[in-house]
Short mmCIF file of C-alpha atoms in Angstrom, two decimals:
data_model
loop_
_atom_site.label_atom_id
_atom_site.label_comp_id
_atom_site.label_asym_id
_atom_site.label_seq_id
_atom_site.Cartn_x
_atom_site.Cartn_y
_atom_site.Cartn_z
CA UNK Z 26 0.00 0.00 -0.01
CA UNK Z 27 2.98 2.30 0.39
CA UNK Z 28 2.59 4.75 3.27
CA UNK Z 29 1.64 3.57 6.75
CA UNK Z 30 -1.80 4.59 8.02
CA UNK Z 31 -1.82 7.04 10.87
CA UNK Z 32 -4.93 5.50 12.44
CA UNK Z 33 -5.00 2.36 14.56
CA UNK Z 34 -7.83 0.83 12.55
CA UNK Z 35 -6.79 -2.56 11.17
CA UNK Z 36 -6.42 -2.91 7.42
CA UNK Z 37 -8.10 -5.96 5.91
CA UNK Z 38 -8.14 -7.21 2.32
CA UNK Z 39 -11.43 -7.50 0.47
CA UNK Z 40 -10.93 -10.14 -2.20
CA UNK Z 41 -13.10 -11.46 -4.98
CA UNK Z 42 -13.68 -15.20 -5.38
CA UNK Z 43 -12.49 -14.91 -8.98
CA UNK Z 44 -10.65 -12.35 -11.03
CA UNK Z 45 -13.23 -10.54 -13.15
CA UNK Z 46 -11.90 -11.32 -16.62
CA UNK Z 47 -13.99 -10.87 -19.75
CA UNK Z 48 -14.45 -14.64 -19.93
CA UNK Z 49 -15.67 -14.67 -16.31
CA UNK Z 50 -18.13 -11.90 -17.15
CA UNK Z 51 -19.53 -13.93 -20.04
CA UNK Z 52 -19.91 -17.01 -17.81
CA UNK Z 53 -21.62 -15.01 -15.03
CA UNK Z 54 -23.99 -13.41 -17.51
CA UNK Z 55 -25.18 -16.94 -18.45
CA UNK Z 56 -25.57 -16.20 -22.17
CA UNK Z 57 -24.76 -19.82 -22.97
CA UNK Z 58 -23.33 -20.39 -26.45
CA UNK Z 59 -24.86 -17.25 -27.91
CA UNK Z 60 -21.75 -15.69 -29.47
CA UNK Z 61 -23.50 -12.41 -30.31
CA UNK Z 62 -24.71 -11.91 -26.74
CA UNK Z 63 -21.32 -12.83 -25.40
CA UNK Z 64 -19.74 -10.18 -27.62
CA UNK Z 65 -22.29 -7.63 -26.45
CA UNK Z 66 -21.79 -8.28 -22.75
CA UNK Z 67 -18.00 -7.94 -23.19
CA UNK Z 68 -18.64 -4.67 -25.03
CA UNK Z 69 -20.85 -3.42 -22.21
CA UNK Z 70 -18.09 -4.15 -19.73
CA UNK Z 71 -15.49 -2.31 -21.87
CA UNK Z 72 -17.74 0.73 -22.27
CA UNK Z 73 -18.28 0.77 -18.50
CA UNK Z 74 -14.55 0.99 -17.97
CA UNK Z 75 -14.19 3.68 -20.64
CA UNK Z 76 -16.99 5.71 -19.12
CA UNK Z 77 -15.39 5.36 -15.71
CA UNK Z 78 -12.05 6.70 -17.03
CA UNK Z 79 -13.83 9.62 -18.69
CA UNK Z 80 -15.60 10.34 -15.41
CA UNK Z 81 -12.19 10.40 -13.66
CA UNK Z 82 -10.77 12.68 -16.31
CA UNK Z 83 -13.67 15.10 -15.82
CA UNK Z 84 -13.03 15.09 -12.07
CA UNK Z 85 -9.35 15.83 -12.65
CA UNK Z 86 -10.16 18.71 -14.98
CA UNK Z 87 -12.73 20.14 -12.55
CA UNK Z 88 -10.18 20.05 -9.75
CA UNK Z 89 -7.52 21.72 -11.88
CA UNK Z 90 -9.91 24.47 -12.97
CA UNK Z 91 -11.06 25.05 -9.37
CA UNK Z 92 -7.59 25.11 -7.81
CA UNK Z 93 -6.20 27.38 -10.58
CA UNK Z 94 -9.15 29.73 -10.81
CA UNK Z 95 -7.59 33.10 -9.79
CA UNK Z 96 -10.83 34.20 -8.19
CA UNK Z 97 -11.05 31.13 -6.01
CA UNK Z 98 -7.59 29.48 -5.68
CA UNK Z 99 -9.05 26.23 -4.36
CA UNK Z 100 -11.09 27.74 -1.51
CA UNK Z 101 -14.22 25.58 -1.06
CA UNK Z 102 -16.05 28.43 0.68
CA UNK Z 103 -16.31 30.23 -2.65
CA UNK Z 104 -16.61 27.14 -4.89
CA UNK Z 105 -19.83 28.61 -6.27
CA UNK Z 106 -17.72 31.21 -8.15
CA UNK Z 107 -15.95 28.51 -10.15
CA UNK Z 108 -19.22 26.63 -10.45
CA UNK Z 109 -20.81 29.51 -12.38
CA UNK Z 110 -17.97 29.20 -14.91
CA UNK Z 111 -17.78 25.43 -15.33
CA UNK Z 112 -21.59 25.14 -15.44
CA UNK Z 113 -21.35 26.49 -19.00
CA UNK Z 114 -19.04 23.69 -20.07
CA UNK Z 115 -21.06 21.08 -18.20
CA UNK Z 116 -24.36 22.45 -19.55
CA UNK Z 117 -25.79 22.14 -16.04
CA UNK Z 118 -27.10 24.30 -13.24
CA UNK Z 119 -24.64 26.14 -10.99
CA UNK Z 120 -25.81 24.03 -8.01
CA UNK Z 121 -24.99 20.85 -9.89
CA UNK Z 122 -21.63 22.23 -11.03
CA UNK Z 123 -20.73 23.17 -7.45
CA UNK Z 124 -21.64 19.67 -6.23
CA UNK Z 125 -19.44 18.12 -8.88
CA UNK Z 126 -16.52 20.44 -7.98
CA UNK Z 127 -16.76 19.51 -4.34
CA UNK Z 128 -16.86 15.81 -5.17
CA UNK Z 129 -13.95 16.16 -7.59
CA UNK Z 130 -11.84 18.03 -5.01
CA UNK Z 131 -12.56 15.38 -2.39
CA UNK Z 132 -11.72 12.61 -4.85
CA UNK Z 133 -8.48 14.01 -6.26
CA UNK Z 134 -7.10 15.83 -3.21
CA UNK Z 135 -8.30 13.70 -0.29
CA UNK Z 136 -8.73 10.27 -1.87
CA UNK Z 137 -5.88 9.98 -4.38
CA UNK Z 138 -5.44 6.19 -4.00
CA UNK Z 139 -9.02 5.24 -4.89
CA UNK Z 140 -8.89 7.96 -7.53
CA UNK Z 141 -6.02 6.08 -9.20
CA UNK Z 142 -8.22 2.93 -9.35
CA UNK Z 143 -11.01 5.05 -10.80
CA UNK Z 144 -8.71 6.52 -13.46
CA UNK Z 145 -7.66 2.97 -14.48
CA UNK Z 146 -11.27 1.93 -14.82
CA UNK Z 147 -10.97 -0.58 -11.98
CA UNK Z 148 -13.38 1.24 -9.64
CA UNK Z 149 -16.70 1.65 -11.49
CA UNK Z 150 -18.26 5.08 -11.55
CA UNK Z 151 -21.29 4.15 -9.49
CA UNK Z 152 -19.08 2.38 -6.91
CA UNK Z 153 -17.13 5.62 -6.58
CA UNK Z 154 -20.27 7.75 -6.25
CA UNK Z 155 -21.49 5.44 -3.47
CA UNK Z 156 -18.14 5.85 -1.69
CA UNK Z 157 -18.38 9.66 -1.99
CA UNK Z 158 -21.86 9.62 -0.46
CA UNK Z 159 -20.64 7.57 2.50
CA UNK Z 160 -17.67 9.83 3.30
CA UNK Z 161 -19.44 13.15 2.70
CA UNK Z 162 -19.96 13.83 6.40
CA UNK Z 163 -16.47 12.80 7.51
CA UNK Z 164 -13.57 15.08 8.43
CA UNK Z 165 -10.72 15.38 5.95
CA UNK Z 166 -8.40 13.09 8.01
CA UNK Z 167 -11.15 10.50 8.22
CA UNK Z 168 -11.66 10.62 4.48
CA UNK Z 169 -7.95 10.03 3.94
CA UNK Z 170 -8.09 6.98 6.26
CA UNK Z 171 -11.03 5.51 4.30
CA UNK Z 172 -9.18 6.12 1.05
CA UNK Z 173 -6.11 4.30 2.28
CA UNK Z 174 -8.12 1.29 3.42
CA UNK Z 175 -10.35 0.97 0.37
CA UNK Z 176 -7.41 1.26 -2.05
CA UNK Z 177 -5.98 -2.13 -0.93
CA UNK Z 178 -9.15 -4.01 -1.88
CA UNK Z 179 -9.48 -5.94 -5.14
CA UNK Z 180 -11.54 -3.17 -6.62
CA UNK Z 181 -11.40 -4.49 -10.22
CA UNK Z 182 -13.14 -7.74 -9.24
CA UNK Z 183 -15.25 -7.50 -6.07
CA UNK Z 184 -19.04 -7.36 -6.33
CA UNK Z 185 -21.16 -4.29 -5.65
CA UNK Z 186 -22.61 -5.92 -2.53
CA UNK Z 187 -19.12 -6.69 -1.15
CA UNK Z 188 -17.97 -3.16 -1.85
CA UNK Z 189 -20.98 -1.48 -0.14
CA UNK Z 190 -20.84 -3.78 2.88
CA UNK Z 191 -17.16 -3.12 3.53
CA UNK Z 192 -17.42 0.60 2.82
CA UNK Z 193 -20.15 0.88 5.44
CA UNK Z 194 -17.93 -0.99 7.88
CA UNK Z 195 -14.79 1.07 7.32
CA UNK Z 196 -16.69 4.36 7.50
CA UNK Z 197 -18.23 3.23 10.83
CA UNK Z 198 -14.83 2.19 12.19
CA UNK Z 199 -13.12 5.39 11.09
CA UNK Z 200 -15.92 7.51 12.57
CA UNK Z 201 -15.86 5.65 15.89
CA UNK Z 202 -12.08 5.77 16.10
CA UNK Z 203 -11.67 9.50 15.58
CA UNK Z 204 -14.73 11.25 17.01
CA UNK Z 205 -14.07 11.87 20.71
CA UNK Z 206 -17.02 14.15 21.50
CA UNK Z 207 -20.45 14.66 19.97
CA UNK Z 208 -20.44 17.17 17.16
CA UNK Z 209 -23.03 19.80 16.57
CA UNK Z 210 -25.70 18.57 14.14
CA UNK Z 211 -24.73 19.53 10.62
CA UNK Z 212 -27.16 21.50 8.52
CA UNK Z 213 -27.12 21.42 4.74
CA UNK Z 214 -29.42 21.91 1.78
CA UNK Z 215 -28.13 20.44 -1.45
CA UNK Z 216 -29.46 19.78 -4.95
CA UNK Z 217 -28.21 16.22 -5.35
CA UNK Z 218 -29.44 15.42 -8.82
CA UNK Z 219 -31.38 17.07 -11.62
CA UNK Z 220 -32.53 15.23 -14.71
CA UNK Z 221 -33.82 17.65 -17.41
CA UNK Z 222 -34.93 14.70 -19.56
CA UNK Z 223 -37.55 13.54 -16.98
CA UNK Z 224 -38.09 16.98 -15.47
CA UNK Z 225 -37.22 15.76 -11.97
CA UNK Z 226 -34.73 16.78 -9.26
CA UNK Z 227 -33.66 15.57 -5.83
CA UNK Z 228 -33.27 17.98 -2.91
CA UNK Z 229 -31.31 16.77 0.11
CA UNK Z 230 -31.91 18.52 3.47
CA UNK Z 231 -29.72 17.61 6.46
CA UNK Z 232 -30.10 18.72 10.07
CA UNK Z 233 -31.08 17.59 13.58
CA UNK Z 234 -33.49 14.63 13.56
CA UNK Z 235 -36.36 16.41 15.37
CA UNK Z 236 -36.24 19.39 13.00
CA UNK Z 237 -36.06 17.23 9.88
CA UNK Z 238 -38.89 15.01 11.12
CA UNK Z 239 -41.04 18.09 11.84
CA UNK Z 240 -40.24 19.46 8.39
CA UNK Z 241 -41.29 16.18 6.79
CA UNK Z 242 -44.64 16.27 8.62
CA UNK Z 243 -45.23 19.90 7.66
CA UNK Z 244 -44.51 19.20 4.00
CA UNK Z 245 -46.80 16.15 4.08
CA UNK Z 246 -49.63 18.11 5.68
CA UNK Z 247 -49.17 21.00 3.17
CA UNK Z 248 -49.24 18.61 0.24
CA UNK Z 249 -52.43 16.96 1.54
CA UNK Z 250 -54.04 20.41 2.01
CA UNK Z 251 -53.20 21.36 -1.57
CA UNK Z 252 -54.56 18.04 -2.87
CA UNK Z 253 -57.86 18.52 -0.93
CA UNK Z 254 -58.24 22.04 -2.30
CA UNK Z 255 -57.60 20.83 -5.85
CA UNK Z 256 -60.13 17.96 -5.54
CA UNK Z 257 -62.72 20.33 -4.07
CA UNK Z 258 -62.22 22.77 -6.98
CA UNK Z 259 -62.58 19.96 -9.55
CA UNK Z 260 -65.66 18.44 -7.89
CA UNK Z 261 -67.41 21.84 -7.56
CA UNK Z 262 -66.60 22.85 -11.13
CA UNK Z 263 -64.85 26.08 -10.13
CA UNK Z 264 -63.60 28.23 -12.99
CA UNK Z 265 -60.02 29.39 -13.37
CA UNK Z 266 -56.66 27.80 -12.63
CA UNK Z 267 -56.34 25.25 -9.87
CA UNK Z 268 -54.11 25.79 -6.83
CA UNK Z 269 -50.46 24.94 -7.61
CA UNK Z 270 -51.39 23.50 -11.00
CA UNK Z 271 -48.16 24.77 -12.50
CA UNK Z 272 -48.45 22.77 -15.74
CA UNK Z 273 -52.19 23.36 -15.98
CA UNK Z 274 -52.87 19.68 -16.63
CA UNK Z 275 -54.81 18.54 -13.55
CA UNK Z 276 -58.21 19.42 -14.92
#
């Protein structure tokens, strides 16, 4: 692995039962003697690796732009300034661009060992995104510890379920081994994902459990009130637009 870990958390290997060769992929896909399907499944695996390497290259470029932006100079507190610029190249919202910049910075600067596996195509893109979600609330030193542990696993061959199970374990161990006193509840509002094709987006709100639970109940009650008002307007035949009928398609 190279450098010694500073933490006292034991390092353990996570190994696959078999090396994930193209032949092994064909066998696991159970396409039988169908040569065309075997060719397709190998092609799917190759394009997954190519997509992963392109994803890593985009992260590297985002990090370089962010750290060399003269208005920002790598300061995460003003990452939104760089985000407004790279959003043009990404053809995305500024919120989405900022989230990608933060993920890229964490990957390249704090998790260089797993980033190397990503750049080789050995750590699939969705594996890496799962890893980023699990370490998002950790301190920088904790993130580095997770990176050093995960990098020694057989990332090119282990299954998704193996990877997720051991990531959850190492994150729990790193957290328990370094947090000495309860931290203040973290508060955050983040646009996690926006899909223009389907017209949907995901909003993530983090905070103390009682406040988030109360917010959930308030949103649920508000939504039910709106639905009742809309149903009443439809049943009574009221003229004019319906409450919160933004697309004007309820009637």
